[in-house]
Short mmCIF file of C-alpha atoms in Angstrom, two decimals:
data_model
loop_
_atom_site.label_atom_id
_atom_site.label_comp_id
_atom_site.label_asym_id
_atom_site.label_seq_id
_atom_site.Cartn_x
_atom_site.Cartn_y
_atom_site.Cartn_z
CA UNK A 228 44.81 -43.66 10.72
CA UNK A 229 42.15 -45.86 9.07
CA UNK A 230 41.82 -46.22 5.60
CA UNK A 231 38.58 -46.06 3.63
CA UNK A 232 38.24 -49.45 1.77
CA UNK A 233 39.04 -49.18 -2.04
CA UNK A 234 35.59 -50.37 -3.08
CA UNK A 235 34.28 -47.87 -1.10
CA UNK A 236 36.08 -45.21 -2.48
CA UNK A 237 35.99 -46.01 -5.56
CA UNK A 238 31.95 -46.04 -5.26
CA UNK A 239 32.64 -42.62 -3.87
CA UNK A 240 34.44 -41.14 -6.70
CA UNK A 241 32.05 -42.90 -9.65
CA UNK A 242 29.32 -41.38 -7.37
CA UNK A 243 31.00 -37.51 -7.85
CA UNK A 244 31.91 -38.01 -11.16
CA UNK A 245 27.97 -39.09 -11.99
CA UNK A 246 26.48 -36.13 -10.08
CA UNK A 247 29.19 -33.67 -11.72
CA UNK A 248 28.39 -34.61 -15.34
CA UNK A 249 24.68 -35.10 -14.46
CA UNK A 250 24.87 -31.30 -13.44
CA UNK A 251 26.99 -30.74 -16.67
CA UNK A 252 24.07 -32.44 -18.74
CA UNK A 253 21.68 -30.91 -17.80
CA UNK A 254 22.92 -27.11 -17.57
CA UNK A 255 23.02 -28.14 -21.14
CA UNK A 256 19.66 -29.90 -21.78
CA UNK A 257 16.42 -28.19 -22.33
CA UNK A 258 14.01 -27.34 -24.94
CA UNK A 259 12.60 -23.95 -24.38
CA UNK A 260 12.72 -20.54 -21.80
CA UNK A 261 9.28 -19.41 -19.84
CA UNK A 262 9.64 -16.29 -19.73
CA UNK A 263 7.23 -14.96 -17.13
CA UNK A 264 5.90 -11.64 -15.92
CA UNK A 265 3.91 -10.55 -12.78
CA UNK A 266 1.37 -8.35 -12.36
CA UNK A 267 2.21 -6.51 -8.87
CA UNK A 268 -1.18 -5.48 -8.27
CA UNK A 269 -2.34 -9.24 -8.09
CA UNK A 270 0.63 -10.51 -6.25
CA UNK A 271 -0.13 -7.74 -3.42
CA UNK A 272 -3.80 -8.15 -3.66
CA UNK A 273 -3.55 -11.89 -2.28
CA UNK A 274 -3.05 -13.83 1.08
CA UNK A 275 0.52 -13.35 0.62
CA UNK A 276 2.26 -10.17 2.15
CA UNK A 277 3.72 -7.80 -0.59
CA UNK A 278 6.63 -4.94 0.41
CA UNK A 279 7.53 -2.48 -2.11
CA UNK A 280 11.54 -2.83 -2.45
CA UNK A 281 13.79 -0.40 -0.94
CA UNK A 282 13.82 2.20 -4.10
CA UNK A 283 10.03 2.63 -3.80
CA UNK A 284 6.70 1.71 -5.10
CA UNK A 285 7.11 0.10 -8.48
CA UNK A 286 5.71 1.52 -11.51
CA UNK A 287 2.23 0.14 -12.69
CA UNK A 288 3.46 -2.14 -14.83
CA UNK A 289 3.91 -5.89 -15.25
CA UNK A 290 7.50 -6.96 -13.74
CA UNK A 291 9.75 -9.52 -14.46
CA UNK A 292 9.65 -12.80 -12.86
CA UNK A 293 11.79 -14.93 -14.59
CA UNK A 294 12.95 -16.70 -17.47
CA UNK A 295 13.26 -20.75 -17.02
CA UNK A 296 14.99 -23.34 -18.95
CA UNK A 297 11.90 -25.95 -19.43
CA UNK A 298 11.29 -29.19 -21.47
CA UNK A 299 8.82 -30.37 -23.56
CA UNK A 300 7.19 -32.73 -21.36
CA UNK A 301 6.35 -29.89 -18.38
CA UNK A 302 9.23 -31.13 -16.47
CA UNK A 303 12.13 -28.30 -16.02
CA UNK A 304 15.56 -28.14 -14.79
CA UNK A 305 17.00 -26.36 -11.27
CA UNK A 306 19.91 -25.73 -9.64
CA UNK A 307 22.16 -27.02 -12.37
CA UNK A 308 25.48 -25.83 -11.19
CA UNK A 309 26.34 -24.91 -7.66
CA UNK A 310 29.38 -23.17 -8.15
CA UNK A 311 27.94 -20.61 -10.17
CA UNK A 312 27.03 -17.94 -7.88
CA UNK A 313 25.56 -14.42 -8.69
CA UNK A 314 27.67 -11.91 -8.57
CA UNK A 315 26.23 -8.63 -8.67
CA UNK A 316 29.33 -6.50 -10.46
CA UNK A 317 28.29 -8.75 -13.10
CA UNK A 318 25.20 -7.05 -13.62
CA UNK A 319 26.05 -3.41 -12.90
CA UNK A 320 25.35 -2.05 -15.99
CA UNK A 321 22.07 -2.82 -16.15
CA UNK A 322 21.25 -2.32 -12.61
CA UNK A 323 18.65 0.57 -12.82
CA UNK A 324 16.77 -1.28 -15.47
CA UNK A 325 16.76 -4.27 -13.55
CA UNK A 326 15.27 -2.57 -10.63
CA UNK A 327 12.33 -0.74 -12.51
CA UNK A 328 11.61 -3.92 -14.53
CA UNK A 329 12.38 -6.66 -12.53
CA UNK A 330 11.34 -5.67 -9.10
CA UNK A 331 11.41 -7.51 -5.78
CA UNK A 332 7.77 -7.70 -3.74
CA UNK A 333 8.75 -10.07 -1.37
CA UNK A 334 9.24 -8.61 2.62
CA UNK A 335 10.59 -7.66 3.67
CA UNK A 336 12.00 -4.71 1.38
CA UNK A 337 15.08 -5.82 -0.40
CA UNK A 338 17.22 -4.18 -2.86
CA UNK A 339 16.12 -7.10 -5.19
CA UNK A 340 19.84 -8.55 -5.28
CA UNK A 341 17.99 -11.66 -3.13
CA UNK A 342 15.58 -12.07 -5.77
CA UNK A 343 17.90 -12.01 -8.43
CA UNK A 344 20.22 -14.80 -6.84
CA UNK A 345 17.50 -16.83 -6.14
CA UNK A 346 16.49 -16.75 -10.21
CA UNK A 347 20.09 -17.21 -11.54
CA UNK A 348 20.70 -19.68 -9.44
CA UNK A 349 17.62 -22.12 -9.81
CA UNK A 350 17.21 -21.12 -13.07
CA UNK A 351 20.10 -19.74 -15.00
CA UNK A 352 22.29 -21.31 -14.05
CA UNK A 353 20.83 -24.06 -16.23
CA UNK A 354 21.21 -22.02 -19.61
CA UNK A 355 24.84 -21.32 -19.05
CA UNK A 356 25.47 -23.75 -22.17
CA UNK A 357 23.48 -20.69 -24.13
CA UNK A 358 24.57 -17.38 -22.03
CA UNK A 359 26.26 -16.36 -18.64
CA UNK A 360 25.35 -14.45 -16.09
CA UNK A 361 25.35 -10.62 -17.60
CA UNK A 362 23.62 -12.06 -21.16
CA UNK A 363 20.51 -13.92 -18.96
CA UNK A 364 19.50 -10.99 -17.68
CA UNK A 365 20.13 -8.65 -20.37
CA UNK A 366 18.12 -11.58 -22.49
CA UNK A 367 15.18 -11.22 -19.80
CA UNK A 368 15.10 -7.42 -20.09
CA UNK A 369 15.05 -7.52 -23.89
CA UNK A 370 12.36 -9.74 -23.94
CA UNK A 371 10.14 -7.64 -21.01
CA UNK A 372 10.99 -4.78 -24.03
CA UNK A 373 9.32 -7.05 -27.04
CA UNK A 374 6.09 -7.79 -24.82
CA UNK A 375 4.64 -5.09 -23.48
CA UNK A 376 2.07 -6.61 -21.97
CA UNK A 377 0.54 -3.60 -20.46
CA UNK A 378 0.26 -1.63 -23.28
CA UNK A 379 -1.07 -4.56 -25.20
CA UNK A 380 -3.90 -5.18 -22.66
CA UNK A 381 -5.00 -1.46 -22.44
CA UNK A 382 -4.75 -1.51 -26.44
CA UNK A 383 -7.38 -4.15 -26.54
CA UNK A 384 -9.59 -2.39 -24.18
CA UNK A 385 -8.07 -4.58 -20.52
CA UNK A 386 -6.99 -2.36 -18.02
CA UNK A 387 -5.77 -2.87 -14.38
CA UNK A 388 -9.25 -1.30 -13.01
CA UNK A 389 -10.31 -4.02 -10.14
CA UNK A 390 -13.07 -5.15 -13.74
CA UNK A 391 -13.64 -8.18 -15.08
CA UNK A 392 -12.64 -9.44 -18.04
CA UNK A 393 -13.00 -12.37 -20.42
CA UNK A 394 -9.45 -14.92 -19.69
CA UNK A 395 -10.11 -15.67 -23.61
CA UNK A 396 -10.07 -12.00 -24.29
CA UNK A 397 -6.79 -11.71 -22.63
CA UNK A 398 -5.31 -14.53 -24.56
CA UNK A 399 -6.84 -13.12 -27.60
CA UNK A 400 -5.22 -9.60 -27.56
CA UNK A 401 -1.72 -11.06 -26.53
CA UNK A 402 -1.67 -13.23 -29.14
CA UNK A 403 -2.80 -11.08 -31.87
CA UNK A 404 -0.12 -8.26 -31.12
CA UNK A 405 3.17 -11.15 -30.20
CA UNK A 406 1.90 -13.69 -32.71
CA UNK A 407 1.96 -16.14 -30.24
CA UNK A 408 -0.20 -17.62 -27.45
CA UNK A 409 0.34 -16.87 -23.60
CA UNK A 410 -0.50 -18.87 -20.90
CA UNK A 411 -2.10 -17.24 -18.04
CA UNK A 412 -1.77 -18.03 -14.38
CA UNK A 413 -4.35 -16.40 -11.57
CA UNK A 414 -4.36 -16.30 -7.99
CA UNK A 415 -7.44 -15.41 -5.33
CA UNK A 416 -7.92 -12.70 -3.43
CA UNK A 417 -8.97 -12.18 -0.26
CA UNK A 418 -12.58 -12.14 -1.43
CA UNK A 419 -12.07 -14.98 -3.42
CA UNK A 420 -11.89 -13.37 -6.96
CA UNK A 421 -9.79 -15.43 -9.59
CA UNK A 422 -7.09 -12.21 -10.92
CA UNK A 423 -4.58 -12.01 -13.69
CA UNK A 424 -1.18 -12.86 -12.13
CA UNK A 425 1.36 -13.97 -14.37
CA UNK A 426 1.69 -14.32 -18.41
CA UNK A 427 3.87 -16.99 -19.67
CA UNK A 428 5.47 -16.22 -23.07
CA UNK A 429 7.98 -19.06 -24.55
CA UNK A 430 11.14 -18.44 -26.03
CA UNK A 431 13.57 -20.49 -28.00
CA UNK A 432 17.15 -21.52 -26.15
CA UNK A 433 18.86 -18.58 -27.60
CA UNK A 434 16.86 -16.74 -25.76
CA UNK A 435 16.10 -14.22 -27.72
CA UNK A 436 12.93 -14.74 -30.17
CA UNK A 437 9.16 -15.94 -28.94
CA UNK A 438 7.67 -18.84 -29.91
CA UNK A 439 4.60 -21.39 -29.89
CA UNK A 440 4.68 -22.79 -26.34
CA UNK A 441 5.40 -26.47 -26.84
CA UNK A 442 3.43 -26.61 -23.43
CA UNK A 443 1.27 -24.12 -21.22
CA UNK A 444 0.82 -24.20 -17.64
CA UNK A 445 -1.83 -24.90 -15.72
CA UNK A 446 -2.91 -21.52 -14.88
CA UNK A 447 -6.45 -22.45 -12.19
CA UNK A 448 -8.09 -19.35 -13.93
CA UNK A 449 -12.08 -18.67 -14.02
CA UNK A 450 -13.19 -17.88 -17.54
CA UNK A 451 -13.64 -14.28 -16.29
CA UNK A 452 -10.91 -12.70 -13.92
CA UNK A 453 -9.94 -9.52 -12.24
CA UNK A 454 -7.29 -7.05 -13.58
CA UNK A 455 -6.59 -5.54 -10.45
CA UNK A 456 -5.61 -2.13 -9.40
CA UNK A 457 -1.66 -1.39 -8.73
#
C-alpha cells in the first residue's frame, strides 16, 4: 500500500477546507436579488427555438425567470453549494402557480422541474443564508405578484402588438407605478428588430421589498423596440 506523503495531504485537506468555507462565504455574501421576468413572445420570436411546456401554451403574460443573488460591482455569485439539490416535494404546494408563472420555453417540452433545478441551483442556492428552498420560490412568486408588468405596460398605453415603442417610455411607466427603475434587456429577431425581452427589478436580500438597482445591466436595446405578439 503506498502512502500519500504528509505534506501532500495536508495541502489536500487545507485545499477542501478553503473551497468548503469559500462556498460557505459566499452562499452568504451578496448585496442585492435581480429579479427578472421574460416576455415569452420575444424569447419565441428569436433565433432560438421556443416549446411550450408540457401543460400547454402559457398565458400572455410576462414569466418568471429568476431571482439572482448579485453584488454591487456587476459581479454575482453561482453554484454556491453543491449539496443542495432541488427537491421538488419541497415545492409542492405551490406547484400550479409555479407552472402558470414561472414557465419553461426551452425544448424540448418539459414539465419545468429542469428549469427550476437549474435556477435553485446556480442561483439559490447562494441565498440560503436568507431563505431555503420552499421560501425562494415562494419569494419569486410574491414578487412576480407586486410587478405586474403587463398590466403596467398596457396601463401606460404598451401593449404586446408586434408596435414600436419608446425603451424610455417603457422605463418611464415601470417606474412610475413600482417606484423604482427597471433595467431592460432586448434580443433580435429574425428580421433584425431590437424587442422587449426581459425587465430587471432589484430587490433587497430579504427578498421581499424592491429597490433602487445599485447596478443595471447592459440591456443592447435600440431607443425604440418591439413589444411582440404572444
Amino acid at each position: 500500500m503506498i502512502r500519500k506523503p504528509a505534506t501532500l495531504f495536508s495541502a489536500s485537506v487545507a485545499l477542501l477546507t478553503f473551497q468548503c468555507l469559500s462556498v460557505l462565504c459566499v452562499a452568504q455574501d451578496f448585496d442585492f436579488f435581480y429579479f427578472v421576468q421574460q416576455w415569452p413572445g420575444a424569447y419565441c420570436d428569436s433565433r432560438q427555438r421556443c416549446c411550450y411546456p408540457k401543460t400547454g401554451k402559457p398565458t400572455a403574460d410576462f414569466g418568471i425567470h429568476g431571482l439572482w443573488p448579485n453584488y454591487k460591482n456587476g459581479a454575482y455569485p453561482s453554484n454556491c453549494d453543491r449539496d443542495s439539490v432541488f427537491h421538488e416535494s419541497q415545492i409542492e404546494d405551490v406547484l400550479p402557480q409555479l407552472q402558470k408563472f414561472w414557465p419553461t420555453l426551452a425544448c424540448p417540452s418539459g414539465d419545468g422541474v429542469k428549469f427550476w433545478t437549474h435556477e435553485w441551483e446556480k442561483h439559490g442556492t447562494c441565498s440560503e443564508s436568507e431563505m431555503d428552498q420552499h421560501d425562494y420560490f415562494v419569494a419569486a412568486l410574491k414578487l412576480k405578484d407586486k410587478a405586474n408588468l403587463l398590466q403596467i405596460l398596457k396601463s401606460a398605453g404598451i401593449r404586446p402588438d408586434d408596435g414600436l415603442y419608446e425603451l424610455d417610455s417603457i422605463v418611464e411607466a415601470i417606474k412610475e407605478r413600482t417606484g423604482f427603475t427597471p433595467g431592460i434587456e432586448c434580443n433580435v429577431d429574425s428580421s433584425r428588430n431590437s424587442q422587449l425581452y426581459q425587465v430587471f427589478m432589484c430587490v433587497d436580500t430579504s427578498g421581499s421589498d424592491f429597490i433602487e438597482c445599485p447596478i443595471l445591466p447592459k440591456g443592447r436595446c435600440a431607443s425604440s423596440i418591439q413589444f411582440p405578439k404572444f
